[in-house]
């Protein structure tokens, strides 16, 4: 495949998409990963705002937790919503960085404006400037009309740069001035423009370490590192696993019109243990989702006693004896992924499209997980679909 053509790709990647989610869909929507960015004009009603120091409705903003570590995060988010400054959100995958960014936006004076999430890792390197800053008519082949870019679409609101650590050195240089003073020049343009936007960035990497090894620009990190907040993983949020699981069950009951289901006593007891869940919030949500759908009675058993339940911590200390934290984490994630994908395929009798829909992932991404864990089609029945080997290019 040849290099993408700037004109056509730019139009396809940042075409505005207005999103008006219902409360039950907000959590799923906020974790969706658009190709580059989607303009979100949804904003909570006034009771969710932090005006005059009032505490916002965190549950309505899908920030759920009562642990001291998480309450401290909410306290900082409320403080930072009141100041129009750059924020850098750090934390492991699935800790809720985009939810936190949305909360800062919707609780600020910019809450009525657009929230534009950008997955930096999804933008081709040669399209970064055109995607973010737009282009003039005739700037390159097929540029038949000018484009505002994502920064222009975020005017009056917030631009959220997710996975900023994935930007190449060239892309980092391209956004340096914009991060500094919010000025930029569209590709092919003759004048600089100033964007009335708030910038929030997020990363699951250690930017300081990346800087020391030359993979991330030191001057860019200095510009981003103004208000920095680390979101704690679920294993550091005592008591929140049960609260989250119960919330997921209620929402799933409404989504599938299956009211009356609740966690079993054993599941509740396990979630109240000192180390109830070794994964992140998103993994817990998917695990509860799977158990909810496979449940045949009113009580949902999360099966947290073994690896088949997707709960690595419950395997005991022997599983991680003599193994580094990074290696143990990678193994736990791999075991969870394989178990989850296998259960989805079992439930859908090998129908990849249906399994991907239930998992909330794109079919191609789900297909890559199938290949990654070497799951065979014959084990799940014939569904009349494209073979797994043809889901992704070789």
PDB file of C-alpha atoms in Angstrom, residues 5-265:
ATOM      1  CA  UNK A   5      -2.786  11.105   0.084  1.00  0.00           C
ATOM      2  CA  UNK A   6      -3.104  14.103   2.399  1.00  0.00           C
ATOM      3  CA  UNK A   7      -6.233  15.533   0.827  1.00  0.00           C
ATOM      4  CA  UNK A   8      -8.592  12.592   0.999  1.00  0.00           C
ATOM      5  CA  UNK A   9      -7.319  11.260   4.296  1.00  0.00           C
ATOM      6  CA  UNK A  10      -7.610  14.596   6.035  1.00  0.00           C
ATOM      7  CA  UNK A  11     -11.227  15.007   5.066  1.00  0.00           C
ATOM      8  CA  UNK A  12     -12.132  11.489   6.130  1.00  0.00           C
ATOM      9  CA  UNK A  13     -10.335  11.578   9.466  1.00  0.00           C
ATOM     10  CA  UNK A  14     -11.653  14.834  10.870  1.00  0.00           C
ATOM     11  CA  UNK A  15     -15.135  15.110   9.456  1.00  0.00           C
ATOM     12  CA  UNK A  16     -17.244  16.413  12.359  1.00  0.00           C
ATOM     13  CA  UNK A  17     -19.399  13.879  14.153  1.00  0.00           C
ATOM     14  CA  UNK A  18     -21.960  15.195  16.634  1.00  0.00           C
ATOM     15  CA  UNK A  19     -22.497  12.814  19.528  1.00  0.00           C
ATOM     16  CA  UNK A  20     -25.550  12.926  21.778  1.00  0.00           C
ATOM     17  CA  UNK A  21     -25.273   9.908  24.101  1.00  0.00           C
ATOM     18  CA  UNK A  22     -27.818   8.732  26.589  1.00  0.00           C
ATOM     19  CA  UNK A  23     -26.558   8.272  30.165  1.00  0.00           C
ATOM     20  CA  UNK A  24     -26.299   4.527  29.665  1.00  0.00           C
ATOM     21  CA  UNK A  25     -24.171   4.934  26.541  1.00  0.00           C
ATOM     22  CA  UNK A  26     -21.810   7.599  27.857  1.00  0.00           C
ATOM     23  CA  UNK A  27     -19.216   5.227  29.288  1.00  0.00           C
ATOM     24  CA  UNK A  28     -19.007   3.182  26.102  1.00  0.00           C
ATOM     25  CA  UNK A  29     -18.899   6.303  23.931  1.00  0.00           C
ATOM     26  CA  UNK A  30     -16.145   7.877  25.975  1.00  0.00           C
ATOM     27  CA  UNK A  31     -13.897   4.852  25.419  1.00  0.00           C
ATOM     28  CA  UNK A  32     -14.541   4.640  21.698  1.00  0.00           C
ATOM     29  CA  UNK A  33     -11.409   5.286  19.660  1.00  0.00           C
ATOM     30  CA  UNK A  34     -12.131   7.331  16.515  1.00  0.00           C
ATOM     31  CA  UNK A  35      -9.593   7.282  13.714  1.00  0.00           C
ATOM     32  CA  UNK A  36      -8.353  10.722  14.696  1.00  0.00           C
ATOM     33  CA  UNK A  37     -10.988  12.868  16.354  1.00  0.00           C
ATOM     34  CA  UNK A  38     -14.725  13.415  16.618  1.00  0.00           C
ATOM     35  CA  UNK A  39     -16.362  16.650  17.671  1.00  0.00           C
ATOM     36  CA  UNK A  40     -18.521  15.986  20.713  1.00  0.00           C
ATOM     37  CA  UNK A  41     -21.136  18.684  21.235  1.00  0.00           C
ATOM     38  CA  UNK A  42     -22.835  16.826  24.100  1.00  0.00           C
ATOM     39  CA  UNK A  43     -22.537  18.545  27.453  1.00  0.00           C
ATOM     40  CA  UNK A  44     -24.122  17.693  30.793  1.00  0.00           C
ATOM     41  CA  UNK A  45     -26.888  19.788  32.224  1.00  0.00           C
ATOM     42  CA  UNK A  46     -26.148  22.616  34.665  1.00  0.00           C
ATOM     43  CA  UNK A  47     -26.208  20.483  37.853  1.00  0.00           C
ATOM     44  CA  UNK A  48     -23.036  18.777  36.591  1.00  0.00           C
ATOM     45  CA  UNK A  49     -21.135  22.061  36.410  1.00  0.00           C
ATOM     46  CA  UNK A  50     -18.667  23.180  39.094  1.00  0.00           C
ATOM     47  CA  UNK A  51     -19.867  26.777  39.242  1.00  0.00           C
ATOM     48  CA  UNK A  52     -19.190  28.619  42.498  1.00  0.00           C
ATOM     49  CA  UNK A  53     -17.325  25.635  43.952  1.00  0.00           C
ATOM     50  CA  UNK A  54     -20.330  23.292  43.884  1.00  0.00           C
ATOM     51  CA  UNK A  55     -19.397  19.604  43.800  1.00  0.00           C
ATOM     52  CA  UNK A  56     -20.290  18.142  40.407  1.00  0.00           C
ATOM     53  CA  UNK A  57     -22.312  15.002  39.866  1.00  0.00           C
ATOM     54  CA  UNK A  58     -19.337  12.689  39.345  1.00  0.00           C
ATOM     55  CA  UNK A  59     -21.546   9.654  38.743  1.00  0.00           C
ATOM     56  CA  UNK A  60     -23.253  11.421  35.836  1.00  0.00           C
ATOM     57  CA  UNK A  61     -19.767  12.065  34.460  1.00  0.00           C
ATOM     58  CA  UNK A  62     -18.940   8.359  34.850  1.00  0.00           C
ATOM     59  CA  UNK A  63     -16.257   8.966  37.468  1.00  0.00           C
ATOM     60  CA  UNK A  64     -17.298   6.430  40.081  1.00  0.00           C
ATOM     61  CA  UNK A  65     -15.417   5.698  43.267  1.00  0.00           C
ATOM     62  CA  UNK A  66     -15.240   6.427  46.991  1.00  0.00           C
ATOM     63  CA  UNK A  67     -11.686   5.400  47.839  1.00  0.00           C
ATOM     64  CA  UNK A  68      -9.377   8.079  49.311  1.00  0.00           C
ATOM     65  CA  UNK A  69      -7.038   7.863  46.296  1.00  0.00           C
ATOM     66  CA  UNK A  70      -9.885   8.418  43.841  1.00  0.00           C
ATOM     67  CA  UNK A  71     -11.529  11.172  45.896  1.00  0.00           C
ATOM     68  CA  UNK A  72      -8.234  13.051  45.776  1.00  0.00           C
ATOM     69  CA  UNK A  73      -8.275  12.758  41.979  1.00  0.00           C
ATOM     70  CA  UNK A  74     -11.804  14.178  41.846  1.00  0.00           C
ATOM     71  CA  UNK A  75     -10.747  17.035  44.100  1.00  0.00           C
ATOM     72  CA  UNK A  76      -7.913  17.941  41.738  1.00  0.00           C
ATOM     73  CA  UNK A  77     -10.147  17.680  38.667  1.00  0.00           C
ATOM     74  CA  UNK A  78     -12.621  20.106  40.207  1.00  0.00           C
ATOM     75  CA  UNK A  79      -9.836  22.574  41.017  1.00  0.00           C
ATOM     76  CA  UNK A  80      -8.366  22.389  37.539  1.00  0.00           C
ATOM     77  CA  UNK A  81     -11.713  22.794  35.825  1.00  0.00           C
ATOM     78  CA  UNK A  82     -11.773  26.309  37.265  1.00  0.00           C
ATOM     79  CA  UNK A  83      -8.512  27.362  35.580  1.00  0.00           C
ATOM     80  CA  UNK A  84      -7.994  27.526  31.829  1.00  0.00           C
ATOM     81  CA  UNK A  85      -4.564  25.851  31.710  1.00  0.00           C
ATOM     82  CA  UNK A  86      -2.975  22.849  30.025  1.00  0.00           C
ATOM     83  CA  UNK A  87      -3.453  19.536  31.841  1.00  0.00           C
ATOM     84  CA  UNK A  88      -1.420  16.342  31.469  1.00  0.00           C
ATOM     85  CA  UNK A  89      -3.189  13.152  32.596  1.00  0.00           C
ATOM     86  CA  UNK A  90      -1.013  10.122  33.317  1.00  0.00           C
ATOM     87  CA  UNK A  91      -1.947   6.576  34.194  1.00  0.00           C
ATOM     88  CA  UNK A  92      -2.126   3.005  33.018  1.00  0.00           C
ATOM     89  CA  UNK A  93      -4.435   1.958  30.209  1.00  0.00           C
ATOM     90  CA  UNK A  94      -8.056   1.797  31.344  1.00  0.00           C
ATOM     91  CA  UNK A  95      -7.759   4.090  34.368  1.00  0.00           C
ATOM     92  CA  UNK A  96     -10.217   6.639  32.945  1.00  0.00           C
ATOM     93  CA  UNK A  97      -8.005   9.365  31.480  1.00  0.00           C
ATOM     94  CA  UNK A  98     -10.514  10.384  28.810  1.00  0.00           C
ATOM     95  CA  UNK A  99     -13.347  10.417  31.351  1.00  0.00           C
ATOM     96  CA  UNK A 100     -11.216  12.714  33.514  1.00  0.00           C
ATOM     97  CA  UNK A 101     -10.520  14.968  30.537  1.00  0.00           C
ATOM     98  CA  UNK A 102     -14.231  15.186  29.754  1.00  0.00           C
ATOM     99  CA  UNK A 103     -14.992  16.027  33.373  1.00  0.00           C
ATOM    100  CA  UNK A 104     -12.491  18.902  33.356  1.00  0.00           C
ATOM    101  CA  UNK A 105     -14.051  20.178  30.125  1.00  0.00           C
ATOM    102  CA  UNK A 106     -17.724  19.873  31.103  1.00  0.00           C
ATOM    103  CA  UNK A 107     -17.142  21.347  34.560  1.00  0.00           C
ATOM    104  CA  UNK A 108     -15.333  24.366  33.144  1.00  0.00           C
ATOM    105  CA  UNK A 109     -16.494  27.562  31.526  1.00  0.00           C
ATOM    106  CA  UNK A 110     -15.863  25.808  28.203  1.00  0.00           C
ATOM    107  CA  UNK A 111     -18.408  23.088  28.972  1.00  0.00           C
ATOM    108  CA  UNK A 112     -20.907  24.358  26.405  1.00  0.00           C
ATOM    109  CA  UNK A 113     -18.262  24.211  23.670  1.00  0.00           C
ATOM    110  CA  UNK A 114     -16.995  21.201  21.713  1.00  0.00           C
ATOM    111  CA  UNK A 115     -14.832  18.479  23.207  1.00  0.00           C
ATOM    112  CA  UNK A 116     -12.579  17.077  20.476  1.00  0.00           C
ATOM    113  CA  UNK A 117     -10.764  13.821  21.344  1.00  0.00           C
ATOM    114  CA  UNK A 118      -7.767  12.961  19.168  1.00  0.00           C
ATOM    115  CA  UNK A 119      -6.076   9.566  19.183  1.00  0.00           C
ATOM    116  CA  UNK A 120      -2.554  10.673  18.316  1.00  0.00           C
ATOM    117  CA  UNK A 121      -1.491   7.124  17.547  1.00  0.00           C
ATOM    118  CA  UNK A 122      -4.079   6.868  14.768  1.00  0.00           C
ATOM    119  CA  UNK A 123      -2.889   9.857  12.725  1.00  0.00           C
ATOM    120  CA  UNK A 124      -0.366   9.030   9.978  1.00  0.00           C
ATOM    121  CA  UNK A 125       2.874  10.913  10.508  1.00  0.00           C
ATOM    122  CA  UNK A 126       2.608  12.833   7.240  1.00  0.00           C
ATOM    123  CA  UNK A 127      -0.901  14.037   8.091  1.00  0.00           C
ATOM    124  CA  UNK A 128      -0.384  15.380  11.607  1.00  0.00           C
ATOM    125  CA  UNK A 129      -0.186  19.069  10.667  1.00  0.00           C
ATOM    126  CA  UNK A 130      -3.076  18.863   8.201  1.00  0.00           C
ATOM    127  CA  UNK A 131      -5.233  16.934  10.673  1.00  0.00           C
ATOM    128  CA  UNK A 132      -4.612  19.202  13.623  1.00  0.00           C
ATOM    129  CA  UNK A 133      -4.228  22.605  11.987  1.00  0.00           C
ATOM    130  CA  UNK A 134      -6.143  22.257   8.732  1.00  0.00           C
ATOM    131  CA  UNK A 135      -5.032  23.317   5.267  1.00  0.00           C
ATOM    132  CA  UNK A 136      -5.656  25.996   2.669  1.00  0.00           C
ATOM    133  CA  UNK A 137      -7.393  25.323  -0.602  1.00  0.00           C
ATOM    134  CA  UNK A 138      -4.879  23.997  -3.097  1.00  0.00           C
ATOM    135  CA  UNK A 139      -2.252  23.286  -0.434  1.00  0.00           C
ATOM    136  CA  UNK A 140      -1.691  19.826  -1.923  1.00  0.00           C
ATOM    137  CA  UNK A 141      -3.237  17.433  -4.417  1.00  0.00           C
ATOM    138  CA  UNK A 142      -6.993  17.037  -3.905  1.00  0.00           C
ATOM    139  CA  UNK A 143      -7.162  19.920  -1.409  1.00  0.00           C
ATOM    140  CA  UNK A 144     -10.163  21.356  -3.244  1.00  0.00           C
ATOM    141  CA  UNK A 145     -11.455  23.212  -0.204  1.00  0.00           C
ATOM    142  CA  UNK A 146      -9.897  24.616   2.915  1.00  0.00           C
ATOM    143  CA  UNK A 147     -10.102  22.658   6.166  1.00  0.00           C
ATOM    144  CA  UNK A 148     -10.255  24.044   9.712  1.00  0.00           C
ATOM    145  CA  UNK A 149      -8.489  21.062  11.240  1.00  0.00           C
ATOM    146  CA  UNK A 150      -9.195  19.607  14.657  1.00  0.00           C
ATOM    147  CA  UNK A 151      -7.829  22.661  16.449  1.00  0.00           C
ATOM    148  CA  UNK A 152     -10.318  24.793  14.547  1.00  0.00           C
ATOM    149  CA  UNK A 153     -13.163  22.405  15.338  1.00  0.00           C
ATOM    150  CA  UNK A 154     -12.294  22.688  19.038  1.00  0.00           C
ATOM    151  CA  UNK A 155     -12.597  26.491  18.994  1.00  0.00           C
ATOM    152  CA  UNK A 156     -14.177  27.656  22.232  1.00  0.00           C
ATOM    153  CA  UNK A 157     -13.809  24.200  23.764  1.00  0.00           C
ATOM    154  CA  UNK A 158     -11.202  21.575  24.561  1.00  0.00           C
ATOM    155  CA  UNK A 159      -8.758  19.625  22.397  1.00  0.00           C
ATOM    156  CA  UNK A 160      -7.853  16.286  24.004  1.00  0.00           C
ATOM    157  CA  UNK A 161      -4.622  14.720  22.721  1.00  0.00           C
ATOM    158  CA  UNK A 162      -4.735  11.087  23.817  1.00  0.00           C
ATOM    159  CA  UNK A 163      -1.660   8.844  23.616  1.00  0.00           C
ATOM    160  CA  UNK A 164       0.548  11.867  23.022  1.00  0.00           C
ATOM    161  CA  UNK A 165       3.576   9.653  23.638  1.00  0.00           C
ATOM    162  CA  UNK A 166       2.865   7.911  20.307  1.00  0.00           C
ATOM    163  CA  UNK A 167       3.723  11.037  18.278  1.00  0.00           C
ATOM    164  CA  UNK A 168       6.861  10.750  16.183  1.00  0.00           C
ATOM    165  CA  UNK A 169       9.723  13.258  16.619  1.00  0.00           C
ATOM    166  CA  UNK A 170       8.494  15.063  13.520  1.00  0.00           C
ATOM    167  CA  UNK A 171       4.963  15.299  14.880  1.00  0.00           C
ATOM    168  CA  UNK A 172       6.231  16.457  18.275  1.00  0.00           C
ATOM    169  CA  UNK A 173       8.081  19.302  16.580  1.00  0.00           C
ATOM    170  CA  UNK A 174       4.981  20.207  14.599  1.00  0.00           C
ATOM    171  CA  UNK A 175       2.827  20.774  17.694  1.00  0.00           C
ATOM    172  CA  UNK A 176       5.481  22.470  19.827  1.00  0.00           C
ATOM    173  CA  UNK A 177       4.402  26.056  19.118  1.00  0.00           C
ATOM    174  CA  UNK A 178       0.721  25.198  19.443  1.00  0.00           C
ATOM    175  CA  UNK A 179       1.244  23.677  22.899  1.00  0.00           C
ATOM    176  CA  UNK A 180       3.231  26.761  23.927  1.00  0.00           C
ATOM    177  CA  UNK A 181       0.875  29.580  22.895  1.00  0.00           C
ATOM    178  CA  UNK A 182      -1.950  27.957  20.864  1.00  0.00           C
ATOM    179  CA  UNK A 183      -0.810  29.573  17.622  1.00  0.00           C
ATOM    180  CA  UNK A 184      -0.579  27.576  14.415  1.00  0.00           C
ATOM    181  CA  UNK A 185      -0.499  27.965  10.668  1.00  0.00           C
ATOM    182  CA  UNK A 186      -2.658  25.770   8.415  1.00  0.00           C
ATOM    183  CA  UNK A 187      -0.785  23.788   5.793  1.00  0.00           C
ATOM    184  CA  UNK A 188      -0.387  26.061   2.771  1.00  0.00           C
ATOM    185  CA  UNK A 189      -1.610  29.066   4.737  1.00  0.00           C
ATOM    186  CA  UNK A 190       0.190  32.402   4.818  1.00  0.00           C
ATOM    187  CA  UNK A 191      -0.793  33.611   8.301  1.00  0.00           C
ATOM    188  CA  UNK A 192      -0.646  32.247  11.813  1.00  0.00           C
ATOM    189  CA  UNK A 193      -3.896  31.772  13.694  1.00  0.00           C
ATOM    190  CA  UNK A 194      -4.602  31.667  17.402  1.00  0.00           C
ATOM    191  CA  UNK A 195      -6.828  28.917  18.735  1.00  0.00           C
ATOM    192  CA  UNK A 196      -9.203  29.661  21.598  1.00  0.00           C
ATOM    193  CA  UNK A 197      -8.906  26.132  22.975  1.00  0.00           C
ATOM    194  CA  UNK A 198      -7.936  24.397  26.160  1.00  0.00           C
ATOM    195  CA  UNK A 199      -5.393  21.636  25.729  1.00  0.00           C
ATOM    196  CA  UNK A 200      -5.529  18.375  27.688  1.00  0.00           C
ATOM    197  CA  UNK A 201      -3.061  15.591  26.923  1.00  0.00           C
ATOM    198  CA  UNK A 202      -2.906  12.017  28.180  1.00  0.00           C
ATOM    199  CA  UNK A 203      -0.337   9.248  28.236  1.00  0.00           C
ATOM    200  CA  UNK A 204       0.143   5.793  29.709  1.00  0.00           C
ATOM    201  CA  UNK A 205       3.914   6.049  29.257  1.00  0.00           C
ATOM    202  CA  UNK A 206       6.651   7.505  31.439  1.00  0.00           C
ATOM    203  CA  UNK A 207       7.431  10.681  29.507  1.00  0.00           C
ATOM    204  CA  UNK A 208      10.402  11.505  31.734  1.00  0.00           C
ATOM    205  CA  UNK A 209      12.032   8.206  30.821  1.00  0.00           C
ATOM    206  CA  UNK A 210      11.185   8.708  27.158  1.00  0.00           C
ATOM    207  CA  UNK A 211      12.798  12.136  27.341  1.00  0.00           C
ATOM    208  CA  UNK A 212      15.996  10.746  28.854  1.00  0.00           C
ATOM    209  CA  UNK A 213      16.254   8.217  26.025  1.00  0.00           C
ATOM    210  CA  UNK A 214      15.527  10.772  23.313  1.00  0.00           C
ATOM    211  CA  UNK A 215      12.108   9.421  22.336  1.00  0.00           C
ATOM    212  CA  UNK A 216      10.176  12.458  23.560  1.00  0.00           C
ATOM    213  CA  UNK A 217      11.174  16.103  23.255  1.00  0.00           C
ATOM    214  CA  UNK A 218      12.227  17.678  26.531  1.00  0.00           C
ATOM    215  CA  UNK A 219      10.914  21.112  25.516  1.00  0.00           C
ATOM    216  CA  UNK A 220       7.520  19.592  24.657  1.00  0.00           C
ATOM    217  CA  UNK A 221       7.336  17.835  28.024  1.00  0.00           C
ATOM    218  CA  UNK A 222       8.104  21.132  29.801  1.00  0.00           C
ATOM    219  CA  UNK A 223       5.207  22.787  27.984  1.00  0.00           C
ATOM    220  CA  UNK A 224       2.810  19.955  28.821  1.00  0.00           C
ATOM    221  CA  UNK A 225       3.909  19.453  32.416  1.00  0.00           C
ATOM    222  CA  UNK A 226       1.983  22.366  33.937  1.00  0.00           C
ATOM    223  CA  UNK A 227      -0.875  20.652  35.768  1.00  0.00           C
ATOM    224  CA  UNK A 228      -0.103  16.939  35.910  1.00  0.00           C
ATOM    225  CA  UNK A 229      -2.355  14.315  37.465  1.00  0.00           C
ATOM    226  CA  UNK A 230      -1.784  10.589  37.818  1.00  0.00           C
ATOM    227  CA  UNK A 231      -4.933   8.461  37.788  1.00  0.00           C
ATOM    228  CA  UNK A 232      -4.515   5.485  40.124  1.00  0.00           C
ATOM    229  CA  UNK A 233      -5.135   1.942  38.847  1.00  0.00           C
ATOM    230  CA  UNK A 234      -8.052   0.054  40.312  1.00  0.00           C
ATOM    231  CA  UNK A 235      -5.787  -2.076  42.516  1.00  0.00           C
ATOM    232  CA  UNK A 236      -4.911   1.121  44.438  1.00  0.00           C
ATOM    233  CA  UNK A 237      -8.569   2.112  44.916  1.00  0.00           C
ATOM    234  CA  UNK A 238      -9.741   0.148  47.947  1.00  0.00           C
ATOM    235  CA  UNK A 239     -13.466  -0.624  47.844  1.00  0.00           C
ATOM    236  CA  UNK A 240     -14.105   0.809  44.383  1.00  0.00           C
ATOM    237  CA  UNK A 241     -14.140  -2.534  42.542  1.00  0.00           C
ATOM    238  CA  UNK A 242     -17.449  -3.553  44.142  1.00  0.00           C
ATOM    239  CA  UNK A 243     -18.976  -0.126  43.612  1.00  0.00           C
ATOM    240  CA  UNK A 244     -18.014  -0.177  39.931  1.00  0.00           C
ATOM    241  CA  UNK A 245     -19.200  -3.740  39.375  1.00  0.00           C
ATOM    242  CA  UNK A 246     -22.611  -2.949  40.891  1.00  0.00           C
ATOM    243  CA  UNK A 247     -22.882   0.137  38.681  1.00  0.00           C
ATOM    244  CA  UNK A 248     -22.034  -1.909  35.577  1.00  0.00           C
ATOM    245  CA  UNK A 249     -24.684  -4.490  36.466  1.00  0.00           C
ATOM    246  CA  UNK A 250     -27.387  -1.822  36.832  1.00  0.00           C
ATOM    247  CA  UNK A 251     -26.492  -0.232  33.503  1.00  0.00           C
ATOM    248  CA  UNK A 252     -26.337  -3.574  31.711  1.00  0.00           C
ATOM    249  CA  UNK A 253     -29.754  -4.436  33.116  1.00  0.00           C
ATOM    250  CA  UNK A 254     -31.143  -1.259  31.597  1.00  0.00           C
ATOM    251  CA  UNK A 255     -29.262  -1.735  28.327  1.00  0.00           C
ATOM    252  CA  UNK A 256     -30.481  -5.302  27.745  1.00  0.00           C
ATOM    253  CA  UNK A 257     -33.830  -4.787  29.472  1.00  0.00           C
ATOM    254  CA  UNK A 258     -32.991  -7.439  32.031  1.00  0.00           C
ATOM    255  CA  UNK A 259     -33.723  -5.810  35.394  1.00  0.00           C
ATOM    256  CA  UNK A 260     -33.428  -7.671  38.649  1.00  0.00           C
ATOM    257  CA  UNK A 261     -30.007  -9.225  38.133  1.00  0.00           C
ATOM    258  CA  UNK A 262     -27.416  -8.670  40.841  1.00  0.00           C
ATOM    259  CA  UNK A 263     -24.003  -9.885  41.926  1.00  0.00           C
ATOM    260  CA  UNK A 264     -23.870 -13.145  43.852  1.00  0.00           C
ATOM    261  CA  UNK A 265     -22.856 -13.081  47.501  1.00  0.00           C
TER     262      UNK A 265
END
